[in-house]
PDB file of C-alpha atoms in Angstrom:
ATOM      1  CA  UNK A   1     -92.337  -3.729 -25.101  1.00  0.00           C
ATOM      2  CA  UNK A   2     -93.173  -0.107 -26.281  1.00  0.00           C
ATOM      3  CA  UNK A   3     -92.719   0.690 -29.637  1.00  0.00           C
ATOM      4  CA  UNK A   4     -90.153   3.861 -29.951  1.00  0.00           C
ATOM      5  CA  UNK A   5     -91.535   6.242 -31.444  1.00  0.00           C
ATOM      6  CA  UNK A   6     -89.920   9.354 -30.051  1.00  0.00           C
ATOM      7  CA  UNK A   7     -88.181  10.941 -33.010  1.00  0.00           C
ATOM      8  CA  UNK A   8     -84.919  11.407 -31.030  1.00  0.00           C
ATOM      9  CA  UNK A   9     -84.776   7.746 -30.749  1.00  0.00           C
ATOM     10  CA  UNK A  10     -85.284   7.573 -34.130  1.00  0.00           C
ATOM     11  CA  UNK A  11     -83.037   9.855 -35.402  1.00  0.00           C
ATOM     12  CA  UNK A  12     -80.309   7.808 -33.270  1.00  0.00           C
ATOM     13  CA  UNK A  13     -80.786   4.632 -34.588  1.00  0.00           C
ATOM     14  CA  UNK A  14     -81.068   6.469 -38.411  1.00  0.00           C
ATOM     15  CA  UNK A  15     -77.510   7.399 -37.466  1.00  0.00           C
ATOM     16  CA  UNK A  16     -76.096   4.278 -36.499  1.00  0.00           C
ATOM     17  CA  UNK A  17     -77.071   2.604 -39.091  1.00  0.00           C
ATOM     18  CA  UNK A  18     -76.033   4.678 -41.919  1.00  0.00           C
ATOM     19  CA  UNK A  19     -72.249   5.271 -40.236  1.00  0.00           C
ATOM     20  CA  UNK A  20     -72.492   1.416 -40.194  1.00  0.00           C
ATOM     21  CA  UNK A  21     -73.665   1.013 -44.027  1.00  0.00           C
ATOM     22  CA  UNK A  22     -70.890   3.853 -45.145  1.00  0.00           C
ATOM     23  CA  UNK A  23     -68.092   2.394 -42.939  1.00  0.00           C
ATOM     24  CA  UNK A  24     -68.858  -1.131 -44.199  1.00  0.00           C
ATOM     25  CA  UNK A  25     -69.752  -0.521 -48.142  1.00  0.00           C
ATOM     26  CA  UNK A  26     -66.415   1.366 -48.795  1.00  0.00           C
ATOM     27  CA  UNK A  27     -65.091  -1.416 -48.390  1.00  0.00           C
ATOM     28  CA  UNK A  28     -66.462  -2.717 -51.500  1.00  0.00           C
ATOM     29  CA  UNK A  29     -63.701  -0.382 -53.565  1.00  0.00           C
ATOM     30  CA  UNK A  30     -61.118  -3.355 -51.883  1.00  0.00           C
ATOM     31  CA  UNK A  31     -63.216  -6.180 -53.385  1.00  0.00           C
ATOM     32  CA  UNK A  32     -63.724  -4.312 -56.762  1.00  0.00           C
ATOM     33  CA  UNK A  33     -60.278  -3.623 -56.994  1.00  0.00           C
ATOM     34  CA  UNK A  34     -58.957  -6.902 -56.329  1.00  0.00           C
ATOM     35  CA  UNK A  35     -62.035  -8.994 -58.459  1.00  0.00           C
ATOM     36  CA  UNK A  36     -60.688  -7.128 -61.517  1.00  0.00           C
ATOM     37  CA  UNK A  37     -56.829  -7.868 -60.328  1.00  0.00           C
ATOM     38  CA  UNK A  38     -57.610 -11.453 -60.358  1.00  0.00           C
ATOM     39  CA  UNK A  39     -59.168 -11.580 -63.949  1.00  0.00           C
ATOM     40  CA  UNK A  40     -62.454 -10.985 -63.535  1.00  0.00           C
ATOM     41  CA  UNK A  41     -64.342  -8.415 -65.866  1.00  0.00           C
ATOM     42  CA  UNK A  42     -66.379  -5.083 -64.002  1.00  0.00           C
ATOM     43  CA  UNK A  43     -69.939  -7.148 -64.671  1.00  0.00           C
ATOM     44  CA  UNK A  44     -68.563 -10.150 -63.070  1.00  0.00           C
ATOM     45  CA  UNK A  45     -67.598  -8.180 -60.148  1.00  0.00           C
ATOM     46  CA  UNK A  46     -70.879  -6.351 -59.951  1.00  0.00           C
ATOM     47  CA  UNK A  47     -72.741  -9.540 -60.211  1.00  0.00           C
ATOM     48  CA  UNK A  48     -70.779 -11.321 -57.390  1.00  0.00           C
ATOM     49  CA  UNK A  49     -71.781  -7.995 -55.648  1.00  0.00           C
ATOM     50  CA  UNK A  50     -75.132  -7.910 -56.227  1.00  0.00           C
ATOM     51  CA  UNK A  51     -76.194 -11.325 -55.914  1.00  0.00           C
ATOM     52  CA  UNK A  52     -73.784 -13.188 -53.281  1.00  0.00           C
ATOM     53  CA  UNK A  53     -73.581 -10.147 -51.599  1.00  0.00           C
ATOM     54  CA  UNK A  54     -71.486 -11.579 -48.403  1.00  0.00           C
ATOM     55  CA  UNK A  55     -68.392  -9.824 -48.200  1.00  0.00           C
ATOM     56  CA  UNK A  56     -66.490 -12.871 -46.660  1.00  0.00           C
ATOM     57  CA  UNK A  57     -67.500 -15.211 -49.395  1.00  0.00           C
ATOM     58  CA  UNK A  58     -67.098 -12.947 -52.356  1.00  0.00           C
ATOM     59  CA  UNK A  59     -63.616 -12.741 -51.605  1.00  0.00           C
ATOM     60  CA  UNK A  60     -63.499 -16.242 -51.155  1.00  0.00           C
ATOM     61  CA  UNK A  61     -64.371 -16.858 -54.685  1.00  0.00           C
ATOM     62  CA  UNK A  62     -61.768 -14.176 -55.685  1.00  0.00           C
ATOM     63  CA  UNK A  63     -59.489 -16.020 -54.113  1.00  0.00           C
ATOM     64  CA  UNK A  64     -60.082 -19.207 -56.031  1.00  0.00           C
ATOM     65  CA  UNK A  65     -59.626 -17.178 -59.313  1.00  0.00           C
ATOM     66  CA  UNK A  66     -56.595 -15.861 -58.197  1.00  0.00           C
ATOM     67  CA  UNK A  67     -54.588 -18.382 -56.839  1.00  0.00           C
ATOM     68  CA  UNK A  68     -56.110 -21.783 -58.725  1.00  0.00           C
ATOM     69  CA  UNK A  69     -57.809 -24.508 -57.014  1.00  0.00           C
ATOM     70  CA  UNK A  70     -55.177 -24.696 -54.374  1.00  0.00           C
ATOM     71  CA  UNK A  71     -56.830 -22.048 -52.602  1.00  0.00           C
ATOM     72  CA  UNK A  72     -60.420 -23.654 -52.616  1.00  0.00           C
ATOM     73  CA  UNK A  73     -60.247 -26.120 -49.742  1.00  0.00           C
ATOM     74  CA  UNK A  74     -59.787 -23.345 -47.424  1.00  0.00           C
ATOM     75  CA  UNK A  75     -62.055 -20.759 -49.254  1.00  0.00           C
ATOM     76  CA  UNK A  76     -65.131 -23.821 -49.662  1.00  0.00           C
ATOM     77  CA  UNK A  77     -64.069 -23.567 -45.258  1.00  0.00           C
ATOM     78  CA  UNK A  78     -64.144 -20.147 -45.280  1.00  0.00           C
ATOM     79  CA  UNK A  79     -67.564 -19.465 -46.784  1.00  0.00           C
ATOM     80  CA  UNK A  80     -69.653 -22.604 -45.197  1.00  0.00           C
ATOM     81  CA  UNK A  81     -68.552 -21.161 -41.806  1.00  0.00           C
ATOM     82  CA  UNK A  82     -69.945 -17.788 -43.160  1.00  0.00           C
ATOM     83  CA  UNK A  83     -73.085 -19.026 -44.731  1.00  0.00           C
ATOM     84  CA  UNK A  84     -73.688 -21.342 -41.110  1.00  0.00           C
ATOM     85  CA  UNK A  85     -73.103 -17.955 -39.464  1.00  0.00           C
ATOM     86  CA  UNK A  86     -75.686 -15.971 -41.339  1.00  0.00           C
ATOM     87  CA  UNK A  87     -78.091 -19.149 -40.755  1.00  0.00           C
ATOM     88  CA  UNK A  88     -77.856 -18.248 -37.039  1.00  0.00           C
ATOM     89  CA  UNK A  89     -78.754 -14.185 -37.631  1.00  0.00           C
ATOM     90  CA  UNK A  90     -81.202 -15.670 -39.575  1.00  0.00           C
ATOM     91  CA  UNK A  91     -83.010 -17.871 -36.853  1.00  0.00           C
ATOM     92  CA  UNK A  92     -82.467 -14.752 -34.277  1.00  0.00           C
ATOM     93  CA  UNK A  93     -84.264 -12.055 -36.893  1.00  0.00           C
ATOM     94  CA  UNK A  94     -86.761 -14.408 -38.076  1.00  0.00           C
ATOM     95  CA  UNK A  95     -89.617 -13.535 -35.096  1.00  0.00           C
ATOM     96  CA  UNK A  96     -87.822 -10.269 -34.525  1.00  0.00           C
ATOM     97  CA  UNK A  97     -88.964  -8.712 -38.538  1.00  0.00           C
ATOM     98  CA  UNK A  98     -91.718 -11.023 -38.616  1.00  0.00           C
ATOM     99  CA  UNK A  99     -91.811 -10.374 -42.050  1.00  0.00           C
ATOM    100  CA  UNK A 100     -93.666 -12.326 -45.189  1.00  0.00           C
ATOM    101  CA  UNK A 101     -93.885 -12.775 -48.782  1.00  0.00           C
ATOM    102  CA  UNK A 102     -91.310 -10.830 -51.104  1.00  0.00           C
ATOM    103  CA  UNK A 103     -89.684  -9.226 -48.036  1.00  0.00           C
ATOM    104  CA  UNK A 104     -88.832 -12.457 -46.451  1.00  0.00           C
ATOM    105  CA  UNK A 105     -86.923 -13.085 -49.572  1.00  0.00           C
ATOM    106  CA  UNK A 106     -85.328  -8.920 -49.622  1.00  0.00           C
ATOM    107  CA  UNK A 107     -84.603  -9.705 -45.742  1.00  0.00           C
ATOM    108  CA  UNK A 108     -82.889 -13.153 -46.206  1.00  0.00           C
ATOM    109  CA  UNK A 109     -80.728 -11.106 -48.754  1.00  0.00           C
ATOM    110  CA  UNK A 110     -79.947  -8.733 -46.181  1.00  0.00           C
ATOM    111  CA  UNK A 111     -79.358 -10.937 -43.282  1.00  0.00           C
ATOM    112  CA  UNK A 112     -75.626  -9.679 -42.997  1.00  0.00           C
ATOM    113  CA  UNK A 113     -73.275  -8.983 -39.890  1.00  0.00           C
ATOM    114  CA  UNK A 114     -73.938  -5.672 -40.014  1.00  0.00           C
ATOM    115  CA  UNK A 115     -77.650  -5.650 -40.381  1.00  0.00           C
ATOM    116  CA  UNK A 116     -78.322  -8.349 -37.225  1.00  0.00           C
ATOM    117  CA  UNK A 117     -75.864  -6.572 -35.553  1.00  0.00           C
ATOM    118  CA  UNK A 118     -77.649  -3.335 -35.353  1.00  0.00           C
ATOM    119  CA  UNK A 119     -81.098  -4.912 -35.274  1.00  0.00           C
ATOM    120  CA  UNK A 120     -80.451  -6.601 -32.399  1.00  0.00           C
ATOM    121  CA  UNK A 121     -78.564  -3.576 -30.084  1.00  0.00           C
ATOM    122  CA  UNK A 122     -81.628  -1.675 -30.636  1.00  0.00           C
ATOM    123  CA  UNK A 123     -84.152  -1.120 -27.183  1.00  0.00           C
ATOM    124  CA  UNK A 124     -87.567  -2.291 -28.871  1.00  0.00           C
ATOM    125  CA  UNK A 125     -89.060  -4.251 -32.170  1.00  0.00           C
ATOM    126  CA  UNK A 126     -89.865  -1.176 -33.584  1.00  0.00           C
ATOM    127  CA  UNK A 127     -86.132   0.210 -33.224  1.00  0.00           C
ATOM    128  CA  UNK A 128     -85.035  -3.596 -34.368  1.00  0.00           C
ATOM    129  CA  UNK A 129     -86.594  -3.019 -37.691  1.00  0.00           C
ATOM    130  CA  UNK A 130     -85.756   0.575 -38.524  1.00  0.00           C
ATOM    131  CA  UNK A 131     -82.064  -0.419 -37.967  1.00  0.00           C
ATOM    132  CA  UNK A 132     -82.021  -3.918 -39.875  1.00  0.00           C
ATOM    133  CA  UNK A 133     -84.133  -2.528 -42.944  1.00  0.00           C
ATOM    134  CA  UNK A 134     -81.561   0.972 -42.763  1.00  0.00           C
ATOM    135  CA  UNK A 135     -78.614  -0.999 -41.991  1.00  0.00           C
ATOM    136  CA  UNK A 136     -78.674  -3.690 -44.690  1.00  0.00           C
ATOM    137  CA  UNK A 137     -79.887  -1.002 -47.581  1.00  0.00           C
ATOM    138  CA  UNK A 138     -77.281   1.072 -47.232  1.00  0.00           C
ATOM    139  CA  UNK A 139     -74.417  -1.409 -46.890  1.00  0.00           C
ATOM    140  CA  UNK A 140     -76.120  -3.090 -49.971  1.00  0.00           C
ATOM    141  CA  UNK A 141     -75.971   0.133 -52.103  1.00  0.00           C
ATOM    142  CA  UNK A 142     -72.554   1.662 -51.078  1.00  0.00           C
ATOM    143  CA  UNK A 143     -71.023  -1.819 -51.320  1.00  0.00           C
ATOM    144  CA  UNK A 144     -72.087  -1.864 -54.880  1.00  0.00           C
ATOM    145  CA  UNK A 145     -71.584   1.030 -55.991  1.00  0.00           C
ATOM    146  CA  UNK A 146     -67.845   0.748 -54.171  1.00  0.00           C
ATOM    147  CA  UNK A 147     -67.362  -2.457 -55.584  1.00  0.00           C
ATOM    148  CA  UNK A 148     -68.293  -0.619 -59.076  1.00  0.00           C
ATOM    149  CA  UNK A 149     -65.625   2.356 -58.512  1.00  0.00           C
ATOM    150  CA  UNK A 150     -63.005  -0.270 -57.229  1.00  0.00           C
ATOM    151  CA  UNK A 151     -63.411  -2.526 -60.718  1.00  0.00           C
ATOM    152  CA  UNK A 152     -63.054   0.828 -62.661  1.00  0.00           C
ATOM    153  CA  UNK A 153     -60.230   2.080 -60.883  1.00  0.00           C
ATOM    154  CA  UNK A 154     -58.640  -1.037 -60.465  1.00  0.00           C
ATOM    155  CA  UNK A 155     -54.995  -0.563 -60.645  1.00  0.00           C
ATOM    156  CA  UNK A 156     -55.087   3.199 -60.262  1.00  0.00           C
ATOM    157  CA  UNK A 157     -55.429   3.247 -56.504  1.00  0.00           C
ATOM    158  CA  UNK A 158     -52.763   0.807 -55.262  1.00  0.00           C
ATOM    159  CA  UNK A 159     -53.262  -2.181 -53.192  1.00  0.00           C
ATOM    160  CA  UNK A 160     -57.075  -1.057 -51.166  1.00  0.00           C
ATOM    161  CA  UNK A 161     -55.734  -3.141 -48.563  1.00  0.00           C
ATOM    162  CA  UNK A 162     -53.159  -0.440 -47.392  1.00  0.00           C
ATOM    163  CA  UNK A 163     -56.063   2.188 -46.993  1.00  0.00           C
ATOM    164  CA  UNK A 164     -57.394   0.430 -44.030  1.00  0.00           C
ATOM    165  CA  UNK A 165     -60.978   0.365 -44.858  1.00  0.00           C
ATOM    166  CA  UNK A 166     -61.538  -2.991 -43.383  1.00  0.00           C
ATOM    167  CA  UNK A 167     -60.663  -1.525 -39.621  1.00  0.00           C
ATOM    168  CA  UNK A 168     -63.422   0.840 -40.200  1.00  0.00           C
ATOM    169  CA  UNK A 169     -65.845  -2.021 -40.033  1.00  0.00           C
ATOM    170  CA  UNK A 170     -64.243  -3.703 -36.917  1.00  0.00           C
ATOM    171  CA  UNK A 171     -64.063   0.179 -35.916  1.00  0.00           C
ATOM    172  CA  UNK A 172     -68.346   0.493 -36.568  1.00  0.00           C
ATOM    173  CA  UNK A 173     -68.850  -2.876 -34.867  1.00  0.00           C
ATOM    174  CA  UNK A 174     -66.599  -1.794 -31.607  1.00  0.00           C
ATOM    175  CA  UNK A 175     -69.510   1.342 -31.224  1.00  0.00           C
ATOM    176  CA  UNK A 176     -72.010  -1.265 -31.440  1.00  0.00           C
ATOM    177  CA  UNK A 177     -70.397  -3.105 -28.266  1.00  0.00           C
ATOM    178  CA  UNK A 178     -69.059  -0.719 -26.256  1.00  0.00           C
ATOM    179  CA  UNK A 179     -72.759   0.463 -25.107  1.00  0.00           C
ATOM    180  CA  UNK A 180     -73.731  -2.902 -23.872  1.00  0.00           C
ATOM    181  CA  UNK A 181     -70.649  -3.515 -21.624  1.00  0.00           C
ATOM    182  CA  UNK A 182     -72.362  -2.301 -18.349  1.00  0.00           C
ATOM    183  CA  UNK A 183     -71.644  -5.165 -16.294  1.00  0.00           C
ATOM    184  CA  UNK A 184     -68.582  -7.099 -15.260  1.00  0.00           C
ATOM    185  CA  UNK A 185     -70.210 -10.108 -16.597  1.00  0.00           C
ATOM    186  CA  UNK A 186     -70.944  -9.116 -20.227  1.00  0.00           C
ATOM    187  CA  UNK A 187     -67.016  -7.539 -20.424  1.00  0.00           C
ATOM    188  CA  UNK A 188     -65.635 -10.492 -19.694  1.00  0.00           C
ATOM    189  CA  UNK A 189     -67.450 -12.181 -22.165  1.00  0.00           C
ATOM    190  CA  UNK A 190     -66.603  -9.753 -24.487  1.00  0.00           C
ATOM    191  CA  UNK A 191     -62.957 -10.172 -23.827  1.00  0.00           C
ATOM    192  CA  UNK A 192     -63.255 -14.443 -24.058  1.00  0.00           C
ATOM    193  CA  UNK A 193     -64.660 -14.325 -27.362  1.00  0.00           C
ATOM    194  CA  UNK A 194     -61.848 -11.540 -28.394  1.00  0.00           C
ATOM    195  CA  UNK A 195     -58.789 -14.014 -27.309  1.00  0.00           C
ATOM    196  CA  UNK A 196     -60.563 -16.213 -29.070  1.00  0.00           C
ATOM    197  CA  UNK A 197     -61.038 -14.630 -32.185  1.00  0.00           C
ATOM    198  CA  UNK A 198     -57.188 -13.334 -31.699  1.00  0.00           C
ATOM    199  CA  UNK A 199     -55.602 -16.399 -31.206  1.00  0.00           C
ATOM    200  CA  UNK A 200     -57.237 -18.434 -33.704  1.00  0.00           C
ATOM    201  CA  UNK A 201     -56.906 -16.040 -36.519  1.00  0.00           C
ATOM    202  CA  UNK A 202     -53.541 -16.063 -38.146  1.00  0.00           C
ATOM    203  CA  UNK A 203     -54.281 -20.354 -38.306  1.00  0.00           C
ATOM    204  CA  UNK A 204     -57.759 -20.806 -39.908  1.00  0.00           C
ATOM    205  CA  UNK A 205     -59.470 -19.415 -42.353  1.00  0.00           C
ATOM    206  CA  UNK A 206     -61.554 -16.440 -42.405  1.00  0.00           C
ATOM    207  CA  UNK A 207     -65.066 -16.653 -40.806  1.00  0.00           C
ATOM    208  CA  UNK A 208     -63.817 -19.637 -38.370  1.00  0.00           C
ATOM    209  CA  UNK A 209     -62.457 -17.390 -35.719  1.00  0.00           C
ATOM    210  CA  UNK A 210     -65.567 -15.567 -35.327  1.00  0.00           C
ATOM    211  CA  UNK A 211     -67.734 -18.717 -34.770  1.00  0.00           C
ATOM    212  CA  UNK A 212     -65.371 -20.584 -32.673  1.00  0.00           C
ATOM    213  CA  UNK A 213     -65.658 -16.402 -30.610  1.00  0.00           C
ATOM    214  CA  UNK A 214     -69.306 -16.864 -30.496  1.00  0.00           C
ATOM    215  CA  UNK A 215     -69.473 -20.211 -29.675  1.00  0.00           C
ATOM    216  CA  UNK A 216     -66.638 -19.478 -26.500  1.00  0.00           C
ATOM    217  CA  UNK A 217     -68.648 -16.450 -25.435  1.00  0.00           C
ATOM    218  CA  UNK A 218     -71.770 -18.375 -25.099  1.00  0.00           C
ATOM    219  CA  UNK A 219     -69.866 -21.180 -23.189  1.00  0.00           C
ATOM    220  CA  UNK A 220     -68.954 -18.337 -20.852  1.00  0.00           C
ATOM    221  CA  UNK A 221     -72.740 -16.615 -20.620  1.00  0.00           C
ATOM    222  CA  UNK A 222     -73.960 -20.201 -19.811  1.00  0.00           C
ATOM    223  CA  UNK A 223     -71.222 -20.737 -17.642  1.00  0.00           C
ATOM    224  CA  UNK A 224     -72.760 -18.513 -14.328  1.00  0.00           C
ATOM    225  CA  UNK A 225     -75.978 -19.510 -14.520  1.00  0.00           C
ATOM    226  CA  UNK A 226     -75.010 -24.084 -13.989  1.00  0.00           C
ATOM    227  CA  UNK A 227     -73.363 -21.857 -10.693  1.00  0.00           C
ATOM    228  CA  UNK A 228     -75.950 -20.260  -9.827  1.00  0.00           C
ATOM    229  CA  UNK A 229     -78.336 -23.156 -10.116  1.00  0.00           C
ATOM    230  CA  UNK A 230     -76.553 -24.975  -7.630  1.00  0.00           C
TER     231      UNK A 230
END
């Protein structure tokens, strides 16, 4: 495939992936917030941030600290299904960034929703890259430096829940979809893996719903082609 190098192209996949980084990282300002709320210290926060640096899990923790070790059966759940999910970016991004050395290691880091999301929507390697590498920077940095105003702040901007910031992600990843949905077929995939992901999650915990959605959706991609064969 062509590399893109047409600097409209470019420019297009610059913009996706820094409305994805900013509509994902403020949501750090939630996780600050609440790490502080639950007894943590601002450098505790920051280091969850900076080194574990998956949203899902961080909050996981927090919610181990908060609550006691009741809470950890379903946050030890939580964050395996999370880590099993980024395992699976992981094996799709590996020949796609064919990357070695320290940036295998910087990549790995990276290897968030967000970041595979965009990497793979893009029309060529080239495009792949530019949006992975843009993508998971900026997420990284805002989410820090969100999480870092959210531990400051802590008590002085209310519950971060009520703002809403986490529908700007599902909001960010919606505009990732939508654009692929040409055909019949790939909406109503789409739609299995969203009654999926629906149903299951006001029952399990977080991260599960979103496996069991990817897992459903490729039952029903597989699904047309045993048909077909026949």
């Amino acid at each position: 495939m062509t590399p893109t190098t047409d600097p409209v192209a470019r420019r297009a996949v610059v913009r996706q992936s820094l409305s994805v980084g900013l509509a994902t990282g403020a949501y750090g300002i939630s996780f600050g917030a609440l790490a502080v709320a639950a007894g943590l210290d601002v450098w505790q926060a920051m280091a969850l941030s900076l080194l574990m640096f998956t949203g899902g899990s961080q909050f996981a923790f927090v919610g181990i600290v908060a609550n006691g070790l009741s809470a950890a059966p379903a946050a030890i759940a939580a964050s395996s299904m999370l880590g099993i999910r980024n395992g699976l970016y992981a094996l799709e991004l590996t020949q796609l960034l064919g990357v070695r050395g320290a940036r295998r290691v910087a990549a790995a880091h990276l290897t968030i929703d967000e970041s595979a999301a965009v990497a793979v929507s893009q029309p060529d390697p080239e495009s792949s890259r530019l949006g992975f590498w843009l993508t998971g920077l900026s997420v990284f940095v805002l989410w820090n430096l969100t999480t870092l105003a959210g531990a400051l702040l802590g008590n002085l901007i209310g519950d971060p829940r009520t703002y809403g910031l986490d529908a700007a992600a599902c909001a960010a990843f919606t505009a990732l979809l939508w654009p692929r949905l040409r055909h019949r077929d790939a909406v109503a995939i789409a739609a299995v893996g969203a009654v999926v992901a629906v149903a299951l999650s006001p029952s399990v915990p977080p991260g599960i719903p979103v496996v069991a959605a990817a897992a459903a959706a490729l039952l029903a991609w597989r699904a047309p082609r045993r048909e077909s064969a026949t």
